[in-house]
Tab-separated table of C-alpha atoms and ligand atoms in Angstrom:
chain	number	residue	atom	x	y	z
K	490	UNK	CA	-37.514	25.184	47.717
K	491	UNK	CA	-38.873	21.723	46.791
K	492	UNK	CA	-40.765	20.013	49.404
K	493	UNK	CA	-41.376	16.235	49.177
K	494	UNK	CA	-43.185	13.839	51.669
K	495	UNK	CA	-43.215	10.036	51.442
K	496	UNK	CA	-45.384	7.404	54.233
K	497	UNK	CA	-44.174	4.848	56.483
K	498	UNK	CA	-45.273	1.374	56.494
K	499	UNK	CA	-46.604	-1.244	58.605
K	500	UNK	CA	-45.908	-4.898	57.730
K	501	UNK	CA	-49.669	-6.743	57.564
K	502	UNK	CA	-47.705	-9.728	57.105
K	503	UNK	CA	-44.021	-11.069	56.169
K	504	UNK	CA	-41.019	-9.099	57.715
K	505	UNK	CA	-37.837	-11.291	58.251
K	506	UNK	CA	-39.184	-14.128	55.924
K	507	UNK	CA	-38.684	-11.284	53.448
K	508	UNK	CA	-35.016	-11.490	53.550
K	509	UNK	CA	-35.034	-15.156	52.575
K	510	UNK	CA	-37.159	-15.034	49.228
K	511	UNK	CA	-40.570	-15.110	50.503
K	512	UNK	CA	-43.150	-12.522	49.657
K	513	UNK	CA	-44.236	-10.263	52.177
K	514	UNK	CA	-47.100	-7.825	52.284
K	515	UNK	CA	-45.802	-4.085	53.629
K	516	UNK	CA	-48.958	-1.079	53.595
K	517	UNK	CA	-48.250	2.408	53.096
K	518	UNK	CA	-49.830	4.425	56.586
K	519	UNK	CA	-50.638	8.478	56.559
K	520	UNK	CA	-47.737	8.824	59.034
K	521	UNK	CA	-45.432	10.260	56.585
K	522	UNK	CA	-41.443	12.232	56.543
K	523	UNK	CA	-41.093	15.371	54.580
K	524	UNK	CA	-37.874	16.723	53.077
K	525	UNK	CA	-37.521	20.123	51.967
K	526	UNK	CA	-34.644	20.544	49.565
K	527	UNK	CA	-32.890	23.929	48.194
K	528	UNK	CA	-30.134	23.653	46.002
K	529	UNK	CA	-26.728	25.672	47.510
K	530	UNK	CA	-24.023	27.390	45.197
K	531	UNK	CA	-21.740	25.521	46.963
K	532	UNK	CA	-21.095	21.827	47.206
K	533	UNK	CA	-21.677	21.454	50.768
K	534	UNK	CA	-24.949	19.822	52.449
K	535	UNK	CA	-26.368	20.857	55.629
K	536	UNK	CA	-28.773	19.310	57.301
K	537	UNK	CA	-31.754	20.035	59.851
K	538	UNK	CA	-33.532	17.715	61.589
K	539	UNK	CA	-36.312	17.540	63.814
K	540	UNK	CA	-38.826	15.141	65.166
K	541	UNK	CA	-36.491	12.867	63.940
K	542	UNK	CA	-36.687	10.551	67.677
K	543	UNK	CA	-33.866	13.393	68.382
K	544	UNK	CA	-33.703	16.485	69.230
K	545	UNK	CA	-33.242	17.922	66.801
K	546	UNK	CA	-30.185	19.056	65.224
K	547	UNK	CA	-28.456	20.786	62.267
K	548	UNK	CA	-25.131	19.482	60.744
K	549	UNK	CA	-23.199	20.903	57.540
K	550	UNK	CA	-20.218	19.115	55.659
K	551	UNK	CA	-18.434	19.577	52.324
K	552	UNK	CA	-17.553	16.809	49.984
K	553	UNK	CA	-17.951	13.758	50.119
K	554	UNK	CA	-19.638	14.396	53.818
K	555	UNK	CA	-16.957	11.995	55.918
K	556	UNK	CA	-16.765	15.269	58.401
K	557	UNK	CA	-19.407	15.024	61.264
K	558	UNK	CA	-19.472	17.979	63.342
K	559	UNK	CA	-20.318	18.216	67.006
K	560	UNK	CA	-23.674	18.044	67.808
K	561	UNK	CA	-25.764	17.541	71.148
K	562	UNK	CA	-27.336	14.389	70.504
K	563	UNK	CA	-25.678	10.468	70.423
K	564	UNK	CA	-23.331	10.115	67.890
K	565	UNK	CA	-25.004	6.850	66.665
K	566	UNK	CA	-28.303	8.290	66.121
K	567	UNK	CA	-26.727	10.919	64.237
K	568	UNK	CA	-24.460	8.439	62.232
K	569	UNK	CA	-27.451	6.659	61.382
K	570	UNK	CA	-30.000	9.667	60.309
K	571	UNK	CA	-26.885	11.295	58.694
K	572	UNK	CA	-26.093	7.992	56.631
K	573	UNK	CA	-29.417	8.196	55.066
K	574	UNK	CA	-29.244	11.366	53.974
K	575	UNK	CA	-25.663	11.152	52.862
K	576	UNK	CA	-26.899	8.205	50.472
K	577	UNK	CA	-30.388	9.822	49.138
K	578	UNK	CA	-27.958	12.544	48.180
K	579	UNK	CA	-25.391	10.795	46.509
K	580	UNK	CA	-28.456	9.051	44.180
K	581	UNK	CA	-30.103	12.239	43.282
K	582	UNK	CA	-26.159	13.762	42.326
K	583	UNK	CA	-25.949	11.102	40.159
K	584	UNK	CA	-29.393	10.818	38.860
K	585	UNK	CA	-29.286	14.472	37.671
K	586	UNK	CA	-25.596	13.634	36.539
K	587	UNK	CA	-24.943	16.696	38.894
K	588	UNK	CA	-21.621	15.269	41.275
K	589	UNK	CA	-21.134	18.294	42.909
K	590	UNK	CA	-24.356	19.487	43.868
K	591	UNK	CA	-24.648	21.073	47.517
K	592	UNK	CA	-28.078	21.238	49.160
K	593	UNK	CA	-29.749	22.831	52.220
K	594	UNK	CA	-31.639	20.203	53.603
K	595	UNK	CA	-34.560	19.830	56.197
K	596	UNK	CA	-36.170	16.933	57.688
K	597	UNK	CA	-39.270	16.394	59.585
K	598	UNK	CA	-40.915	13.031	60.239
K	599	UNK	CA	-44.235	12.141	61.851
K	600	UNK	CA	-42.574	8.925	62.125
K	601	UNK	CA	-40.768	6.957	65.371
K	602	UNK	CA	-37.274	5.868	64.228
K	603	UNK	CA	-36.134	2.730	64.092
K	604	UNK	CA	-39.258	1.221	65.455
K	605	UNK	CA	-40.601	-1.099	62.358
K	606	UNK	CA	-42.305	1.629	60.608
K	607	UNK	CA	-39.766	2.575	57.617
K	608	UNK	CA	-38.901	5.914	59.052
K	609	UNK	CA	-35.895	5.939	57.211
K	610	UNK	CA	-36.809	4.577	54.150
K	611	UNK	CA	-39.754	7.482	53.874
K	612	UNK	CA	-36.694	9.618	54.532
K	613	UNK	CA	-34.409	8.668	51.878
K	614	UNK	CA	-37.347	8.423	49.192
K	615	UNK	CA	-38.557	11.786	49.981
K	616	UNK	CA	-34.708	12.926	50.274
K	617	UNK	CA	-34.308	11.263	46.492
K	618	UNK	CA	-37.775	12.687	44.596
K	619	UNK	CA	-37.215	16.585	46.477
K	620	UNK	CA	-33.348	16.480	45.884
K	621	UNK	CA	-33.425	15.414	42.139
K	622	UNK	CA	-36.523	17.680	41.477
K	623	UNK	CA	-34.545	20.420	42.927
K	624	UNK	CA	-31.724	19.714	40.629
K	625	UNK	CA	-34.399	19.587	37.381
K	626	UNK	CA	-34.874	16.139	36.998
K	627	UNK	CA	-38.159	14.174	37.740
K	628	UNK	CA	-37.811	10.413	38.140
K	629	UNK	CA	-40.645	8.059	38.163
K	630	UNK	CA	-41.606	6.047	41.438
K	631	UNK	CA	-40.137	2.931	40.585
K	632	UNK	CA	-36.634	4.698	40.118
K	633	UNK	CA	-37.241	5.957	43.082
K	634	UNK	CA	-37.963	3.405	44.797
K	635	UNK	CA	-34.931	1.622	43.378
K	636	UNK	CA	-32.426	4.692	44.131
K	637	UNK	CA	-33.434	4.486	47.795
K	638	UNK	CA	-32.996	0.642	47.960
K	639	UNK	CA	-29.558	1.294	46.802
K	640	UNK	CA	-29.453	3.803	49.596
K	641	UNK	CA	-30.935	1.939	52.436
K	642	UNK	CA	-28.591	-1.098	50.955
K	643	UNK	CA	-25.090	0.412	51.215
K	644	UNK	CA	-26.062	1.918	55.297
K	645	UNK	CA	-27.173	-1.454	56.300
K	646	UNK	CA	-24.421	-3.379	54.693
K	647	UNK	CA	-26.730	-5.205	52.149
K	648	UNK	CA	-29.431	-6.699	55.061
K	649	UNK	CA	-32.110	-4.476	53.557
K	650	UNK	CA	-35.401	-5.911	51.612
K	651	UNK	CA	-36.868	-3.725	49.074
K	652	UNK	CA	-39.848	-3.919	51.041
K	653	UNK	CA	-40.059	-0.500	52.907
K	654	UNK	CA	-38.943	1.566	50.171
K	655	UNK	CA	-40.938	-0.346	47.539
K	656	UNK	CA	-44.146	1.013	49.454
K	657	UNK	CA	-42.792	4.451	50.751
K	658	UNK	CA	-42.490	5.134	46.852
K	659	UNK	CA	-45.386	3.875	45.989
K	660	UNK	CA	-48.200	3.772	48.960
K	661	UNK	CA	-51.220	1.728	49.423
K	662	UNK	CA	-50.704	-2.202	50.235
K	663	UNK	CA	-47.469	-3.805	48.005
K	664	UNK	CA	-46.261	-7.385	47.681
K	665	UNK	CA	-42.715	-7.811	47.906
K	666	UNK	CA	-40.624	-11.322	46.593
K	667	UNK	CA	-36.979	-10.841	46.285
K	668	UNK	CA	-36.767	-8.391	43.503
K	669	UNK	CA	-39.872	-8.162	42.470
K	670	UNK	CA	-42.056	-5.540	43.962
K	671	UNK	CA	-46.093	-4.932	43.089
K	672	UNK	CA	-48.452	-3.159	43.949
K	673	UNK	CA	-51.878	-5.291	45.177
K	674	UNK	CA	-55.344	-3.574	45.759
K	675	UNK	CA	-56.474	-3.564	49.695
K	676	UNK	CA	-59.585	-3.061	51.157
K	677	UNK	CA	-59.670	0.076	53.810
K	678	UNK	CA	-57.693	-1.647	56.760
K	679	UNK	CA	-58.210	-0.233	59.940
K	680	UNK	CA	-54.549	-0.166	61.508
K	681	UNK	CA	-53.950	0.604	64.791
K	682	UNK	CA	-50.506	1.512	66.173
K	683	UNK	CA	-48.786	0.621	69.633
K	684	UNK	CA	-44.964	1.982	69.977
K	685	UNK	CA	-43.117	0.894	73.439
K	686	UNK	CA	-41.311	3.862	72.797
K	687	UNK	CA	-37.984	1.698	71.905
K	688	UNK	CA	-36.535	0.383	68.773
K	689	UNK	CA	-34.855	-2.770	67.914
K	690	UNK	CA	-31.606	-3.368	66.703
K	691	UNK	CA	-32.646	-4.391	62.621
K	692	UNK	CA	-29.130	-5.748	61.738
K	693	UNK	CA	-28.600	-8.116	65.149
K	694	UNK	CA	-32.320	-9.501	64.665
K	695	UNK	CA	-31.750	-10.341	61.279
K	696	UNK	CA	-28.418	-12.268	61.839
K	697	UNK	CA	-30.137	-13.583	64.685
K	698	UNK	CA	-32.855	-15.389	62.085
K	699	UNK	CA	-30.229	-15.740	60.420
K	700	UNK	CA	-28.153	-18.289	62.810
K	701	UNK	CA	-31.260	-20.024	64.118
K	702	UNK	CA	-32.404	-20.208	60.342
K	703	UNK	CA	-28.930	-22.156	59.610
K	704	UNK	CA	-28.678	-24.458	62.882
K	705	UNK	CA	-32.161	-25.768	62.799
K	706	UNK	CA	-34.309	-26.922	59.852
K	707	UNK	CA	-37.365	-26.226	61.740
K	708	UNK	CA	-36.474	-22.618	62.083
K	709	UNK	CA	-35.998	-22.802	58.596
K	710	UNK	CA	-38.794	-24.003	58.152
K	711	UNK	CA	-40.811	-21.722	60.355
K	712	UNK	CA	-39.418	-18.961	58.270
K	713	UNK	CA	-41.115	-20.749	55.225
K	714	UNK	CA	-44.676	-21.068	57.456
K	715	UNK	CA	-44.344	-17.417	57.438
K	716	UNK	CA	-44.116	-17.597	53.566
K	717	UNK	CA	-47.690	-19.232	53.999
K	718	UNK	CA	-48.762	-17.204	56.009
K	719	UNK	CA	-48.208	-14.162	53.491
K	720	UNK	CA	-50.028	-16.335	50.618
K	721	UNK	CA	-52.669	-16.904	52.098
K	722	UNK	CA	-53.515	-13.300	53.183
K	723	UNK	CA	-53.148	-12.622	49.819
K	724	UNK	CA	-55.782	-14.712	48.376
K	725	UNK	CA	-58.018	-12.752	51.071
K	726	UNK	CA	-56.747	-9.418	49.838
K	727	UNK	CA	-57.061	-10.107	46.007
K	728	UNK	CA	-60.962	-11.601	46.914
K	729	UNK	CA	-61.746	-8.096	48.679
K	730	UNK	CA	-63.329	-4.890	47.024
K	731	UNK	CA	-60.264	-2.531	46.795
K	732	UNK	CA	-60.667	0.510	48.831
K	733	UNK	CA	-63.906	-0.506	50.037
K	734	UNK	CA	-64.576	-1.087	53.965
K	735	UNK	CA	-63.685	-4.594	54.991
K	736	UNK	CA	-66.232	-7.120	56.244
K	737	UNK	CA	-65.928	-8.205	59.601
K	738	UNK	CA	-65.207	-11.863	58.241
K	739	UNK	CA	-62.588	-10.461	56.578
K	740	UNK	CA	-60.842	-8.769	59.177
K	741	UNK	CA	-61.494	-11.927	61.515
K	742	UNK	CA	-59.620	-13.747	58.728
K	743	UNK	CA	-56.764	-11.464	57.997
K	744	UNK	CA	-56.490	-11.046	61.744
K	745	UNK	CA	-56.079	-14.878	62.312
K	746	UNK	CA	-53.495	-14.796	60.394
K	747	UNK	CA	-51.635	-11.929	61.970
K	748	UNK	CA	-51.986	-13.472	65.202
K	749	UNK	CA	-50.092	-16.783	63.297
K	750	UNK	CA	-47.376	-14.153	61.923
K	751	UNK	CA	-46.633	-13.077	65.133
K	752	UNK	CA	-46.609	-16.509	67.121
K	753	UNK	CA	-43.978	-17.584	63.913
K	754	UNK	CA	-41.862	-14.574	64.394
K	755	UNK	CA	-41.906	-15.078	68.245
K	756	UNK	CA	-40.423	-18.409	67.904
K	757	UNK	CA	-37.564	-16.801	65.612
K	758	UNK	CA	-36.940	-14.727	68.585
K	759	UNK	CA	-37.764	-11.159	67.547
K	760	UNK	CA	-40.091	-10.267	69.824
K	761	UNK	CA	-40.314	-8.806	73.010
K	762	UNK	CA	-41.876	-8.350	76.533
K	763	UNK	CA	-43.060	-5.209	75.331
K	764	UNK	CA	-44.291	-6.258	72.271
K	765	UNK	CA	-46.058	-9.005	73.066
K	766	UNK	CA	-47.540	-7.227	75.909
K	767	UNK	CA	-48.984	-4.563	73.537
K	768	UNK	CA	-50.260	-7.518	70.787
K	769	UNK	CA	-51.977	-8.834	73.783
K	770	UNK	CA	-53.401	-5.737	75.073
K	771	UNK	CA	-54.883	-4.808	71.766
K	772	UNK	CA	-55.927	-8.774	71.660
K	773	UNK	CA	-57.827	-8.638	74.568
K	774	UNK	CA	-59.720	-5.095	73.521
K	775	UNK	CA	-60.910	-7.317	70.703
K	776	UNK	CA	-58.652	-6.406	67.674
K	777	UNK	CA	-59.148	-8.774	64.761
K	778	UNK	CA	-55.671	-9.411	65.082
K	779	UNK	CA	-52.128	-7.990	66.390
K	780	UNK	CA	-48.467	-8.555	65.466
K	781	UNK	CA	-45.554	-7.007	65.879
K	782	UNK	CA	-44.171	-4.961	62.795
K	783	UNK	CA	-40.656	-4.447	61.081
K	784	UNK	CA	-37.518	-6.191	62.649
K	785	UNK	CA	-39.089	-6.123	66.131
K	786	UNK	CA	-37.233	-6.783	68.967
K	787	UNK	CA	-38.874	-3.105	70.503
K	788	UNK	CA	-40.948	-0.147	68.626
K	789	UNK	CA	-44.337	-1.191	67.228
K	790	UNK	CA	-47.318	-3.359	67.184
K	791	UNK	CA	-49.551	-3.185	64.443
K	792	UNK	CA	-53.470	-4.501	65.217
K	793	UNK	CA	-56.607	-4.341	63.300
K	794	UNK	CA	-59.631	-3.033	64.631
K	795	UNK	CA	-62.601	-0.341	63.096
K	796	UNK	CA	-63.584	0.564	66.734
K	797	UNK	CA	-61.693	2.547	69.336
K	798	UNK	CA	-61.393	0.063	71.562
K	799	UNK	CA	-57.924	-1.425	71.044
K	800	UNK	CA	-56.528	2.129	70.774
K	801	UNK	CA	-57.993	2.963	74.090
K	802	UNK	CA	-56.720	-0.260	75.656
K	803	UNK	CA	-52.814	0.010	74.222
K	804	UNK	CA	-52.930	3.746	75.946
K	805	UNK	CA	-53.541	1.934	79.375
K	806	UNK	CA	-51.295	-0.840	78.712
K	807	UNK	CA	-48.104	0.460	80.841
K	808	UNK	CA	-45.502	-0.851	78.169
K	809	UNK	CA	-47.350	1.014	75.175
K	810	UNK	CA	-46.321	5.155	75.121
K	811	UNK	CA	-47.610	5.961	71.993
K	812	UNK	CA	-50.984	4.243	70.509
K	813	UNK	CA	-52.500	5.759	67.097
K	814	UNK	CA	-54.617	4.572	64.504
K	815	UNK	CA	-52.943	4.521	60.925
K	816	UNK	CA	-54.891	5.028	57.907
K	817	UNK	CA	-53.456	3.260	54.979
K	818	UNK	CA	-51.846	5.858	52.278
K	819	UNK	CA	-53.087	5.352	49.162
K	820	UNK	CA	-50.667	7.505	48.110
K	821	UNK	CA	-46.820	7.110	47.999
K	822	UNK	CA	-44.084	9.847	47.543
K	823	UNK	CA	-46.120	13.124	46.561
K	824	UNK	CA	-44.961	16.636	46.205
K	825	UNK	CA	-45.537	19.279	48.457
K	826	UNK	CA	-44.307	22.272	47.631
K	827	UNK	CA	-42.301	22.570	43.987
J	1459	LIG	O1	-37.878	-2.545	61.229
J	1459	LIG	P1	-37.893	-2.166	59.786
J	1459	LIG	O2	-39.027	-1.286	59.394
J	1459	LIG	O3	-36.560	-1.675	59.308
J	1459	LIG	O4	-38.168	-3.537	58.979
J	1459	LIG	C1	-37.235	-4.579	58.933
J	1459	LIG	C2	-37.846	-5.693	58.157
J	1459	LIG	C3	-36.965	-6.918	57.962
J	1459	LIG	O5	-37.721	-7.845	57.176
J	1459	LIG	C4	-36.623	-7.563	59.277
J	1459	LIG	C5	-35.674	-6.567	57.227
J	1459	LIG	C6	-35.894	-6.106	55.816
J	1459	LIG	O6	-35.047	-5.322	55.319
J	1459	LIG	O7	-36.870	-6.534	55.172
């Protein structure tokens, strides 16, 4: 059995701009999915899994995997977690040049679907490295990384950034601009998580930017203020020690411009009651700074703060369920078991 794991991601700064050109600034977090692989004799794939926001459940098809059998959870959840799988499949089969490979699979995620933390692009670059490493072959993490862009690409009908797999793959802090993905040294930043317990809808928020984007040059250019945003944080990251604990000054600064991010992206209409209830929560506890992270529209905050404090608060705010801190990953997709 091969065992891979890969993190999720919160964005410090960037999401929806992303999609238009500008850079954005996605960090790897020690919440992480793990996919076990072991290759069948057959050419059928069945699939476990749990903690996935569902259930649970276990599904096996042949083929081409256009059967979906019955299972006891909503169909669209398991359209969408099955989708992702199908796809990391079909790129390790073709990676190891191996079409009709059939694989027991099993997923288990620390991670909240669908709620801005690139749950299922840790699943599809874990699903990718374990698959293809079951199969012989060993890719490097900027295949990856690419593979499960091509992945997360075809399920969400070419609306997806390279931006959440880019980091799953590799870990740590990244800086995304169209096509071209880096990785940027970071300080230690002290995330802290708020999830309402929901998720947005990623497709209708973009297209939603999208419209107000084309009707209005000033959401246009709000979406380029965002760009600004992103540079400027940056030139703070690139001045900091990497690894090293962060000064307060710079978390007061980064955390400014959060606060800006999230103001921007509330004007584009992707926030919500929830979420701004939770980035005002952790605001008030005396976080550096709070925004909302990923497509929004429901799921997670992200805030910065070294103390407790802004955890504590977001577990008494009524609209938070789940608060957590987040350590940054240093480390992307990693093998756990060969
Ligand atoms: O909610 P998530 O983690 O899928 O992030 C979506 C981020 C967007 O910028 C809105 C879209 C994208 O693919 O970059």
């Amino acid at each position: 059995m091969t065992v891979c794991s890969a993190p999720g991601k919160v964005y410090l700064f960037g999401e929806h701009a992303v999609v238009y050109g500008e850079p954005a600034i996605p960090c790897a977090i020690e919440q992480r999915a793990s996919v076990s692989v072991e290759p069948r004799e057959d050419d059928h794939v069945r699939v476990t899994a749990e903690d996935l926001s569902l259930d649970g459940f276990t599904v096996e098809y042949a083929g081409d995997g256009e059967e979906r059998p019955d299972v006891d959870v909503p169909a669209n959840l398991v359209e969408a977690a099955m989708g992702y799988i199908d796809h990391a499949v079909e790129q390790a089969r073709d990676a190891a040049d191996a079409p009709d490979a059939g694989f027991d699979i099993t997923v288990e995620s620390e991670i909240p679907l669908g709620a801005g933390l690139g749950s299922s692009a840790a699943v599809v670059v874990a699903g990718i490295d374990a698959a293809t490493r079951a199969l012989g072959v060993e890719l490097d993490r900027r295949e990856i990384a690419d593979r499960a862009y091509q992945a997360e690409y075809e399920v969400q009908d070419g609306e997806a950034s390279r931006a959440d797999t880019f980091c799953s793959a590799m870990g740590g802090a990244v800086r995304v601009e169209g096509d071209d993905c880096e990785p940027i040294d970071a300080p230690n930043l002290p995330f802290v998580v708020g999830f309402d317990g929901g998720a947005g809808d990623t497709g209708k928020l973009v297209a939603g930017v999208r419209e107000l984007r084309e009707e209005y040059e000033f959401a246009a250019d709000t979406v380029e203020s965002i760009g600004d945003v992103v540079r400027e944080g940056e030139e703070l990251l690139a001045d900091a020690e990497p690894g090293s604990e962060p000064s307060p000054e710079l978390l007061a600064e980064l955390g400014e411009l959060m606060d800006f991010d999230h103001g921007l992206l509330s004007a584009l209409g992707v926030s919500a009651r929830s979420l701004d209830s939770m980035v005002w929560g952790a605001r008030e506890a005396g976080a550096h700074g709070a925004k909302l992270t990923g497509a929004g529209g429901g799921g997670c905050i992200v805030a910065l703060d070294p103390a407790d404090a802004t955890e504590t608060a977001l577990s008494y705010t009524r609209e938070c369920e789940e608060a957590f801190r987040a350590e940054l990953a240093t480390e992307g997709v990693r093998v756990e078991e060969a």
